[in-house]
Tab-separated table of C-alpha atoms in Angstrom:
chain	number	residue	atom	x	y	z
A	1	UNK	CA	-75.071	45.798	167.684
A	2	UNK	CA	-73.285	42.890	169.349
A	3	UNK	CA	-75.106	40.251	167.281
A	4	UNK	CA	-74.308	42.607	164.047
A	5	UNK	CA	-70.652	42.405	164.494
A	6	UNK	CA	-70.866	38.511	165.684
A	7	UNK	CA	-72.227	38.431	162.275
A	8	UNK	CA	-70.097	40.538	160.619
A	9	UNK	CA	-66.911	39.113	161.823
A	10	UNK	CA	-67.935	35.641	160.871
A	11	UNK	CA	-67.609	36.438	157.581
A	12	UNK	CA	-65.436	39.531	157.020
A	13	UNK	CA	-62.806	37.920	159.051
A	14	UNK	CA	-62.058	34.796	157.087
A	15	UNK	CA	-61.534	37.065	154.274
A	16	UNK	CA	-59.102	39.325	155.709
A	17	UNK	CA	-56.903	36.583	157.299
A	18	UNK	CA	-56.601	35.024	153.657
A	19	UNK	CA	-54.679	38.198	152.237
A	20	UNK	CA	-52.984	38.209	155.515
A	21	UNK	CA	-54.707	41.432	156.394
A	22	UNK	CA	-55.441	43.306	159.681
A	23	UNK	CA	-58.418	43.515	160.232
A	24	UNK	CA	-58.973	46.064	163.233
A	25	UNK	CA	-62.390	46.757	165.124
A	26	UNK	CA	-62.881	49.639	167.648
A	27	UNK	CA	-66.062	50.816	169.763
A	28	UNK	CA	-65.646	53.618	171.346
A	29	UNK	CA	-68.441	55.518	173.553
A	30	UNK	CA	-71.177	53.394	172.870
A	31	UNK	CA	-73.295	53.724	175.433
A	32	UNK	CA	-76.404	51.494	174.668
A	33	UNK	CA	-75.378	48.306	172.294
A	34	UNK	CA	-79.238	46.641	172.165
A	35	UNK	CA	-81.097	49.106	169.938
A	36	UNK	CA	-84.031	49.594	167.545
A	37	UNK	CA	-83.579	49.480	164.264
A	38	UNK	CA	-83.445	46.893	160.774
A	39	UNK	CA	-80.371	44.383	161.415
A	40	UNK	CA	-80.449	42.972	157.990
A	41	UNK	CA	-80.346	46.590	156.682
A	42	UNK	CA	-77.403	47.543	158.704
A	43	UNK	CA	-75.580	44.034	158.014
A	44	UNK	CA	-75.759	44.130	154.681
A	45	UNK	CA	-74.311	48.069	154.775
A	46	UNK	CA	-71.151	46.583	156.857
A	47	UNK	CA	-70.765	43.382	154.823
A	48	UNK	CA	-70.836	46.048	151.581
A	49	UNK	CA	-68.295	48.742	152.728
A	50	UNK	CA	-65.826	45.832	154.559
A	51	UNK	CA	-65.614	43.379	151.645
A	52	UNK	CA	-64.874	46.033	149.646
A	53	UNK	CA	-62.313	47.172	151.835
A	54	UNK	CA	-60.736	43.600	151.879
A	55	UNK	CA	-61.165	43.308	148.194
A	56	UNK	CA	-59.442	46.479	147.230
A	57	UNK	CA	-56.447	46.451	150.004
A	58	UNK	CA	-53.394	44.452	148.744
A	59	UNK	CA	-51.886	41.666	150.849
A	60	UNK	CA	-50.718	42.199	154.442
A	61	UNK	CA	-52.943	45.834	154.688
A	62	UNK	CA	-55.223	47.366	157.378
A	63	UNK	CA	-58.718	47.652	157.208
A	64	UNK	CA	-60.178	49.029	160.426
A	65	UNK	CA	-64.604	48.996	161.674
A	66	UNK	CA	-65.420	51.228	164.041
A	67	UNK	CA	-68.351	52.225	165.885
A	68	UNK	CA	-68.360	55.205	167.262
A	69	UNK	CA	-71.014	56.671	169.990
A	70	UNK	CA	-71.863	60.309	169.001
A	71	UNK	CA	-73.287	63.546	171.386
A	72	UNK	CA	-76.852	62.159	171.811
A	73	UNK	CA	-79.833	64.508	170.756
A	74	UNK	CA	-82.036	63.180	173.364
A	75	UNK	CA	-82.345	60.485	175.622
A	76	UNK	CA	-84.632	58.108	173.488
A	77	UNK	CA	-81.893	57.777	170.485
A	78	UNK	CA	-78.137	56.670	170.275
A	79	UNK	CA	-76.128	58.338	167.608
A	80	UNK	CA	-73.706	55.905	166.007
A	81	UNK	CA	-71.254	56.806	163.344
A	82	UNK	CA	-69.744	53.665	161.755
A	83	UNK	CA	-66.328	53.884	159.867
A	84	UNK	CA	-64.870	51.765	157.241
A	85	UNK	CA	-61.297	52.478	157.138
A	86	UNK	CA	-58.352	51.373	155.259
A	87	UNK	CA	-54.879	51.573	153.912
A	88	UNK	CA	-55.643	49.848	150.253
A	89	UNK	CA	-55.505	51.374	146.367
A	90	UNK	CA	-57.887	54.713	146.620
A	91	UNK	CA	-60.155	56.087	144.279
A	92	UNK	CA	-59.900	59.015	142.429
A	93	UNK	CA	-61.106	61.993	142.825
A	94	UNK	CA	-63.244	61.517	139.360
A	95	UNK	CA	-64.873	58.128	140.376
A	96	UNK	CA	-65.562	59.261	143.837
A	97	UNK	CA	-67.631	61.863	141.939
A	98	UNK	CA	-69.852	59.282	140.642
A	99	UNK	CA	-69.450	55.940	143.314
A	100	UNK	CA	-73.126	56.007	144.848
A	101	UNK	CA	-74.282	56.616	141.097
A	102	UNK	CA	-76.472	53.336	140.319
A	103	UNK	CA	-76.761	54.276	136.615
A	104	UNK	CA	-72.882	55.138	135.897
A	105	UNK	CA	-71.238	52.162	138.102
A	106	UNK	CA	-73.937	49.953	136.370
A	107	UNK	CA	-72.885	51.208	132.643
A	108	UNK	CA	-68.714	50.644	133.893
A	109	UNK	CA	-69.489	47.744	135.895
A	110	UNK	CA	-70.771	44.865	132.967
A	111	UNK	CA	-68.104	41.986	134.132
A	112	UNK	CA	-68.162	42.792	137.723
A	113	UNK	CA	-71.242	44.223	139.252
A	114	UNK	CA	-70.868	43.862	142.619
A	115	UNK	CA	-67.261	44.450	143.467
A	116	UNK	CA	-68.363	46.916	146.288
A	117	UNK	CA	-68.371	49.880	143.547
A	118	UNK	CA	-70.669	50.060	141.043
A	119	UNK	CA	-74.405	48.920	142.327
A	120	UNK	CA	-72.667	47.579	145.892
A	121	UNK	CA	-72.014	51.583	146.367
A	122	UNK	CA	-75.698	52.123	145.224
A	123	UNK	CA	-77.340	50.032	147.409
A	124	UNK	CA	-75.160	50.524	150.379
A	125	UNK	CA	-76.472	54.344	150.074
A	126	UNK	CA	-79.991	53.606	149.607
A	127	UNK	CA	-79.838	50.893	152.026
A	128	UNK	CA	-78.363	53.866	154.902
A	129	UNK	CA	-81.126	56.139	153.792
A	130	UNK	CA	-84.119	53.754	154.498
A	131	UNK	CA	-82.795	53.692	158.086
A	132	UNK	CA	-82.379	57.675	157.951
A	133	UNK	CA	-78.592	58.087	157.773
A	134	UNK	CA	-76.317	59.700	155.688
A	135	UNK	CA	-73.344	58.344	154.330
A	136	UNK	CA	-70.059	60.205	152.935
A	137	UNK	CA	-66.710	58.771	151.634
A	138	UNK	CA	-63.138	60.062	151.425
A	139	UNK	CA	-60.345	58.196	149.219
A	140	UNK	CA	-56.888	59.070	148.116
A	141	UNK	CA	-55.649	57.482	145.156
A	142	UNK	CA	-52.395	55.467	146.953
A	143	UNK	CA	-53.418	55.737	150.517
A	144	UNK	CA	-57.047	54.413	150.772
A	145	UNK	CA	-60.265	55.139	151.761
A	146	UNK	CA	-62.695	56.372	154.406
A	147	UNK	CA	-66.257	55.672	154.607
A	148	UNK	CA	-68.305	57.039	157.164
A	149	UNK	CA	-72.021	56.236	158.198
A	150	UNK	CA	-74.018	58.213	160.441
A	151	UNK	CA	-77.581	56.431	162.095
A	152	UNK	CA	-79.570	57.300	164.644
A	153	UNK	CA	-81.290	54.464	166.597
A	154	UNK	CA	-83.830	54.040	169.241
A	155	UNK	CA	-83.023	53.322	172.764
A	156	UNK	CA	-85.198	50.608	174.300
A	157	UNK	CA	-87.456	51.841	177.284
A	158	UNK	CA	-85.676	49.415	179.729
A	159	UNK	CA	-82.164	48.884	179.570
A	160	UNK	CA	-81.188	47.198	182.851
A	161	UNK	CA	-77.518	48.481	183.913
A	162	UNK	CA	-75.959	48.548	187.262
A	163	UNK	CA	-77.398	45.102	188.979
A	164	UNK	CA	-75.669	42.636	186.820
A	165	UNK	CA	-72.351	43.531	188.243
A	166	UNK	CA	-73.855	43.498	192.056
A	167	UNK	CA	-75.625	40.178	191.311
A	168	UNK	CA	-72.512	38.893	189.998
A	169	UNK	CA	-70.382	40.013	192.997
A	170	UNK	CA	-67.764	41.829	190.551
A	171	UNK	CA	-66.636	45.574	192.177
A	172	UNK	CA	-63.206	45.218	190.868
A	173	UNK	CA	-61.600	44.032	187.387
A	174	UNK	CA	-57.985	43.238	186.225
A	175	UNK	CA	-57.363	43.583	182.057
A	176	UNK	CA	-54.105	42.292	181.349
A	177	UNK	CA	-53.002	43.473	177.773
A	178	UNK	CA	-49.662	43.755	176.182
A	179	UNK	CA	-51.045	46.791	173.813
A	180	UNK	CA	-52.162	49.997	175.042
A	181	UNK	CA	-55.043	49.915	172.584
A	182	UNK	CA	-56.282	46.552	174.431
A	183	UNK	CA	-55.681	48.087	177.699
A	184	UNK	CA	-57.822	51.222	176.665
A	185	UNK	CA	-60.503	49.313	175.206
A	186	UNK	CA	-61.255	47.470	178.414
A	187	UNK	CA	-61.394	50.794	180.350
A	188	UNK	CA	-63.600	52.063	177.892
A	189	UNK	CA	-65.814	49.432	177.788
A	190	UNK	CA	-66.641	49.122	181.955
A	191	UNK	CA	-67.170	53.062	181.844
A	192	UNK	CA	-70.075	53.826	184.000
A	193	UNK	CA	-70.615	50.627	185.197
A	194	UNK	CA	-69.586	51.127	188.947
A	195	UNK	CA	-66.888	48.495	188.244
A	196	UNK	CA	-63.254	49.767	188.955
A	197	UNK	CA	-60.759	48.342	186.044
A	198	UNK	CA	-57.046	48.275	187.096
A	199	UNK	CA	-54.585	47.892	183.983
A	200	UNK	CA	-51.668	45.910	183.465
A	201	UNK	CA	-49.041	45.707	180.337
A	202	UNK	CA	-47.287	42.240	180.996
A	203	UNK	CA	-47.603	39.766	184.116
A	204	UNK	CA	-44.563	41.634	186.077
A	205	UNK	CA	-47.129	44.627	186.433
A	206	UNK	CA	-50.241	42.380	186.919
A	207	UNK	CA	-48.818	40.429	190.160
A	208	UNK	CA	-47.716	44.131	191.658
A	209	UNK	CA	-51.310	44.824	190.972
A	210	UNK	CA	-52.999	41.602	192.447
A	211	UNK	CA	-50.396	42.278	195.890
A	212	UNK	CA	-51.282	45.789	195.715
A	213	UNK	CA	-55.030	45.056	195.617
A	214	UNK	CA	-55.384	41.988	198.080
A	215	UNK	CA	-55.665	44.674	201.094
A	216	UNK	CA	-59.210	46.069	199.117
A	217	UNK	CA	-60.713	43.041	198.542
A	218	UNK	CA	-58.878	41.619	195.383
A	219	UNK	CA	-60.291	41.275	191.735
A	220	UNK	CA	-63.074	39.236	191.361
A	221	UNK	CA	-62.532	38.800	187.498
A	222	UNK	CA	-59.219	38.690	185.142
A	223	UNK	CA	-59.328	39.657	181.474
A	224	UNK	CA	-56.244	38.856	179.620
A	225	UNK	CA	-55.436	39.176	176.035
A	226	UNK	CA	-51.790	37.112	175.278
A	227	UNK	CA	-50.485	37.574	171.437
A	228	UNK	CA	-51.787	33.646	170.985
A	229	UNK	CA	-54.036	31.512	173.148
A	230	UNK	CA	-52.027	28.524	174.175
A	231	UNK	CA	-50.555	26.551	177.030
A	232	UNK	CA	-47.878	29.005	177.848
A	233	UNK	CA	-51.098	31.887	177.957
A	234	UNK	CA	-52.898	29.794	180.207
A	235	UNK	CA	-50.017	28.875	182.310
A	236	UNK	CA	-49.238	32.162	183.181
A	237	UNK	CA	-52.990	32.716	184.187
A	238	UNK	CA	-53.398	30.196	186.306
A	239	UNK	CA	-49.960	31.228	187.804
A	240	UNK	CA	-51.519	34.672	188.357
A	241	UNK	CA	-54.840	33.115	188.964
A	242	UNK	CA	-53.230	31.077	191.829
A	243	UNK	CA	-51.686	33.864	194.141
A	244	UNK	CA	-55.645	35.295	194.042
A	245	UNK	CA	-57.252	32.726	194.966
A	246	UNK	CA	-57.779	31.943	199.131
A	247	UNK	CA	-57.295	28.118	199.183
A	248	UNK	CA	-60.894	27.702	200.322
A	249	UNK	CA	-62.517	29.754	197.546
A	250	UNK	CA	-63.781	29.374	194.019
A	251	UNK	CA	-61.085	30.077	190.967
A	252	UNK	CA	-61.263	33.841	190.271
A	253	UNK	CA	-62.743	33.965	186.477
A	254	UNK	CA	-60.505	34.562	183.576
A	255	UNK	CA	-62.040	35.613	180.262
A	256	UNK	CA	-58.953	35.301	177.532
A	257	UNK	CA	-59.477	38.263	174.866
A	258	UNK	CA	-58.238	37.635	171.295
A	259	UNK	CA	-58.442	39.838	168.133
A	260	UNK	CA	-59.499	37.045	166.446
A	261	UNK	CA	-60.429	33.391	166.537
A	262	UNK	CA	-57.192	32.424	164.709
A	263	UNK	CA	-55.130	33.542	167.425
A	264	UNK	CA	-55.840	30.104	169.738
A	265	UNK	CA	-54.233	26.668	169.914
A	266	UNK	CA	-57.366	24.885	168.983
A	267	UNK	CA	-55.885	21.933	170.768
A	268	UNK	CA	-55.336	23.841	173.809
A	269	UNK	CA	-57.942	23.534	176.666
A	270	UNK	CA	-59.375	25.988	179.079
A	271	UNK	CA	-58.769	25.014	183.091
A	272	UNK	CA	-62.499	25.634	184.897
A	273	UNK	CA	-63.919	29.176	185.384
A	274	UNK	CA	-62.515	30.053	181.845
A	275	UNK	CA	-63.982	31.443	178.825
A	276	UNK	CA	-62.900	33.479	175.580
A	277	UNK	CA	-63.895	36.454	173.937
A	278	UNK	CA	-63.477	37.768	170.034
A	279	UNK	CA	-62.209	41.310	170.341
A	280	UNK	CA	-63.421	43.655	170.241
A	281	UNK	CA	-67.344	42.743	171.942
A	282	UNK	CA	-70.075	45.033	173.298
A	283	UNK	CA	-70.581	44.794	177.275
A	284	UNK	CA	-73.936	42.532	176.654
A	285	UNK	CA	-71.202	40.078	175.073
A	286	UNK	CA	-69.191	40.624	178.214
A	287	UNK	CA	-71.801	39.617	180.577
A	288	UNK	CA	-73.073	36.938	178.214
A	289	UNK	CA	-69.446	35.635	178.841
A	290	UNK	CA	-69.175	35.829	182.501
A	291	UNK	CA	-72.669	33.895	183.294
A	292	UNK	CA	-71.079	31.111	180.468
A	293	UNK	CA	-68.171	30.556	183.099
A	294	UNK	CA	-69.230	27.163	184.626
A	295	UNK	CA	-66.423	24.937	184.873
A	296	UNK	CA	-66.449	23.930	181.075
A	297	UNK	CA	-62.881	23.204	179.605
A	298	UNK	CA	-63.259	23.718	176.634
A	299	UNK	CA	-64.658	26.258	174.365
A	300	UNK	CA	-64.996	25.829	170.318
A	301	UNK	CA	-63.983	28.480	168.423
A	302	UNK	CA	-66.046	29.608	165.803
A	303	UNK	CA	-65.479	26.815	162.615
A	304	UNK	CA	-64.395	29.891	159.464
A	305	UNK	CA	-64.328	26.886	156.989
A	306	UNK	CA	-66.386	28.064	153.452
A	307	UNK	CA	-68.384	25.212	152.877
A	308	UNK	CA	-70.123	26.557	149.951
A	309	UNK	CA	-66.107	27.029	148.640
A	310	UNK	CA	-66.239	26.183	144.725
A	311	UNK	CA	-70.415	25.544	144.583
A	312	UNK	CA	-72.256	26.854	142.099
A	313	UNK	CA	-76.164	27.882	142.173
A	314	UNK	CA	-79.018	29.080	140.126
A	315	UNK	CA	-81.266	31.627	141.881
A	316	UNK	CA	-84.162	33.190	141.056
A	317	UNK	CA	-84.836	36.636	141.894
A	318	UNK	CA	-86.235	39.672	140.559
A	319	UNK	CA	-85.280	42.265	142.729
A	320	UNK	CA	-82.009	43.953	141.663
A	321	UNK	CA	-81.121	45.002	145.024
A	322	UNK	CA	-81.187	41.732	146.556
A	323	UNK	CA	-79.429	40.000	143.594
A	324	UNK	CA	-76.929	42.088	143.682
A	325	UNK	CA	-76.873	41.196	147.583
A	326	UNK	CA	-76.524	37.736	147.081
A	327	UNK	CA	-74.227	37.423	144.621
A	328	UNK	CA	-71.526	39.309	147.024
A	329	UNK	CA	-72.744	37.301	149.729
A	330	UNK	CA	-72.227	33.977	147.817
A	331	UNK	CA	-68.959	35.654	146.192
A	332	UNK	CA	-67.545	36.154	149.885
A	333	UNK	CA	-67.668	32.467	150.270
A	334	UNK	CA	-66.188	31.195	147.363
A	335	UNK	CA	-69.336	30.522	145.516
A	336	UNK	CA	-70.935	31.828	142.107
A	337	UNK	CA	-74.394	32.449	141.255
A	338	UNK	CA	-76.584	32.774	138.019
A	339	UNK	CA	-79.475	34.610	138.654
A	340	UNK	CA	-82.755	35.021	136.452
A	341	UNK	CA	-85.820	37.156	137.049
A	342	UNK	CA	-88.159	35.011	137.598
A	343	UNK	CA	-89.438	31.468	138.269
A	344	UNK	CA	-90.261	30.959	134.222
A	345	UNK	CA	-87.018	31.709	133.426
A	346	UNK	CA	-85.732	29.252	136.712
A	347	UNK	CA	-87.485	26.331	135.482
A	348	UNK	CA	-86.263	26.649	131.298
A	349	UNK	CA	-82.745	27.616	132.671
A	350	UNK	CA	-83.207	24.532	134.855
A	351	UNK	CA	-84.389	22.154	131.899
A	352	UNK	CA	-81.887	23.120	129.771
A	353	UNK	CA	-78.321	22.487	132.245
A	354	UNK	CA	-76.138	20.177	132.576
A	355	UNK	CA	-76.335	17.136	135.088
A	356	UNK	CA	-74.605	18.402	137.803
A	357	UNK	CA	-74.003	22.156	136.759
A	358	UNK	CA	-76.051	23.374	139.990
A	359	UNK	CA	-75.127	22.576	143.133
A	360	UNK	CA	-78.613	24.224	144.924
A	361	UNK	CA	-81.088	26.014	143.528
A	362	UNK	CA	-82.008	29.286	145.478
A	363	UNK	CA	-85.460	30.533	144.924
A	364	UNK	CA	-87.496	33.850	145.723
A	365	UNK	CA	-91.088	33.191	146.260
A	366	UNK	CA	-92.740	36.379	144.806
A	367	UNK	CA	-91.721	37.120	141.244
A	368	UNK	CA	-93.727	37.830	138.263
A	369	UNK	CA	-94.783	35.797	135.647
A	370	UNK	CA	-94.017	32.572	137.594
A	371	UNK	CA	-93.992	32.333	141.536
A	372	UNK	CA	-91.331	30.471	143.623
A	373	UNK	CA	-93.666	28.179	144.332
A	374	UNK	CA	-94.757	27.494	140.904
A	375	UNK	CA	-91.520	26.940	139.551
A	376	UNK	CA	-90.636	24.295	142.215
A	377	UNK	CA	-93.728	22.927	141.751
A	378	UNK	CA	-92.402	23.003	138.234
């Protein structure tokens, strides 16, 4: 799940920020993140329902993932419901009648196929049924929309748990977080991990804390999460960081926790034994981030630029559902597509262009009539 919403974010986030949107992710009681099931599958359910969202919430709106950890059934599967919330234009009552219909979104859907309604809605429902879900939707014209996906997914056999934090030498953890939601989330997350998490809502609080707990041993990691990553952030950490610290012993870590990648300085750089973390993150992405803390300054965020911005390609590809896929994928990024339905129809379309009318050519490699390898060939 961690690498889903790595992957998810990527992409969905970008979007959001240009229509100055929030763009909100929760988890809440999941209690295994690595489990069994199709990744692509799920991704391309998320990337459906959230662009969507994006595209049909006006300027400066919410639009909220969550993943939510259900009453397991037994102890081989986790239950996940996933919601798709937000705050945007609502459908009514009439059209949500008909949304997952392939046949009546494709009839009303001629100029834009794959807005997220239409065959988006389709395959989005077909896609959560191959992984043996259910999905249901609630919309009010004015207020927005609600969709909610229900999977259940196999636990792996061995899912090591307690001995990273022992290994680590981390017993006691300070989250530093001027919302209560960000304060919440980190207790939520360390649940059942042995690991005691002490909360503070500004720095005032978090120094009574660190005096409080230098009798028991002290905190042996701080997570903060400042409005904006930049000097002033980092100052007061190391501040705090310094009255932690014995003069003869390594920095204590600090892990700096933004909603998103946009919120940092980019010219800013970390002081040793520093890292940052996207919120929200699974507890693998946690750990990951601790064992990264090695004395490197500085960090990259993740580069949002669309480089395929304003490109436009010829694909070949005869299966509807993953046309349809692609040409919201490539639409996320700026980028238009022509697709044809096989590698025949690739080659003539080819032949008959302009000089420079296709940026990249994008082909499948079993189609009818002619193969993708044919038509390169070709």
């Amino acid at each position: 799940l961690g690498d889903s919403l790595v992957a998810i974010e990527s992409i969905i986030a970008p979007m959001a920020h240009e229509k100055d949107q929030n763009f909100i992710t929760e988890i809440t009681n999941v209690n295994h993140e690595r489990l069994i099931g199709d990744e692509t599958h799920l991704n391309q359910i998320l990337i459906n329902l959230l662009s969507n969202a994006v595209k049909y919430t006006q300027e400066g709106g919410t639009v909220c993932l969550r993943f939510i950890g259900l009453a397991q059934h037994s102890n081989q599967f986790e239950r996940i419901r996933i919601e798709v919330e937000d705050n945007g234009y609502g459908m009514s009552p009439e059209f949500l009648e008909t949304i997952f219909d392939s046949f009546t979104r494709a009839e009303n859907s001629t100029t834009n196929k794959v807005q997220g309604t239409g065959l988006g809605m389709s395959i989005t429902k077909s896609l959560v049924e191959l992984m043996g879900g259910t999905i249901e939707v609630e919309s009010e014209e004015g207020k927005g929309t609600l969709f909610r996906v229900d999977l259940e997914l196999r636990i792996p056999e061995e899912q090591a748990q307690g001995f990273f934090w022992v290994q680590q030498g981390i017993g006691r953890i300070l989250a530093i977080s001027y919302s209560e939601r960000g304060r919440d989330a980190a207790v939520h997350l360390l649940e059942g991990t042995g690991v005691i998490v002490d909360t503070a809502a500004d720095m005032h609080a978090a120094e009574a804390l660190v005096q409080e707990a230098a009798n028991e041993n002290g905190y042996q990691l701080l997570m903060y999460k400042p409005g904006k990553l930049d000097q002033g952030a980092i100052d007061e950490a190391e501040s705090l960081r310094a009255i932690i610290n014995p003069l003869d012993g390594p920095a204590v870590p600090v892990l700096y926790v933004l909603d998103n990648s946009f919120d940092r300085d980019e010219q800013v750089e970390l002081p040793p034994r520093s890292g940052v973390l996207v919120h929200p993150f699974f507890l693998s992405t946690l750990k990951q981030a601790i064992e990264g803390i090695s004395g490197v300054s500085n960090v990259e965020a993740a580069d949002h630029d669309k480089v395929l911005e304003g490109k436009h390609f010829l694909a070949a590809e005869d299966n509807l559902m993953n046309a349809s896929i692609l040409e919201e994928l490539l639409d996320m990024e700026g980028a238009t597509v022509e697709i044809v339905e096989n590698g025949q129809l690739c080659v003539e379309r080819f032949e008959a262009c302009e000089p420079g009318e296709f940026d990249a050519i994008l082909m499948d490699v079993q189609m009818p009539i002619m193969n993708g390898h044919d038509a390169s060939s070709a």
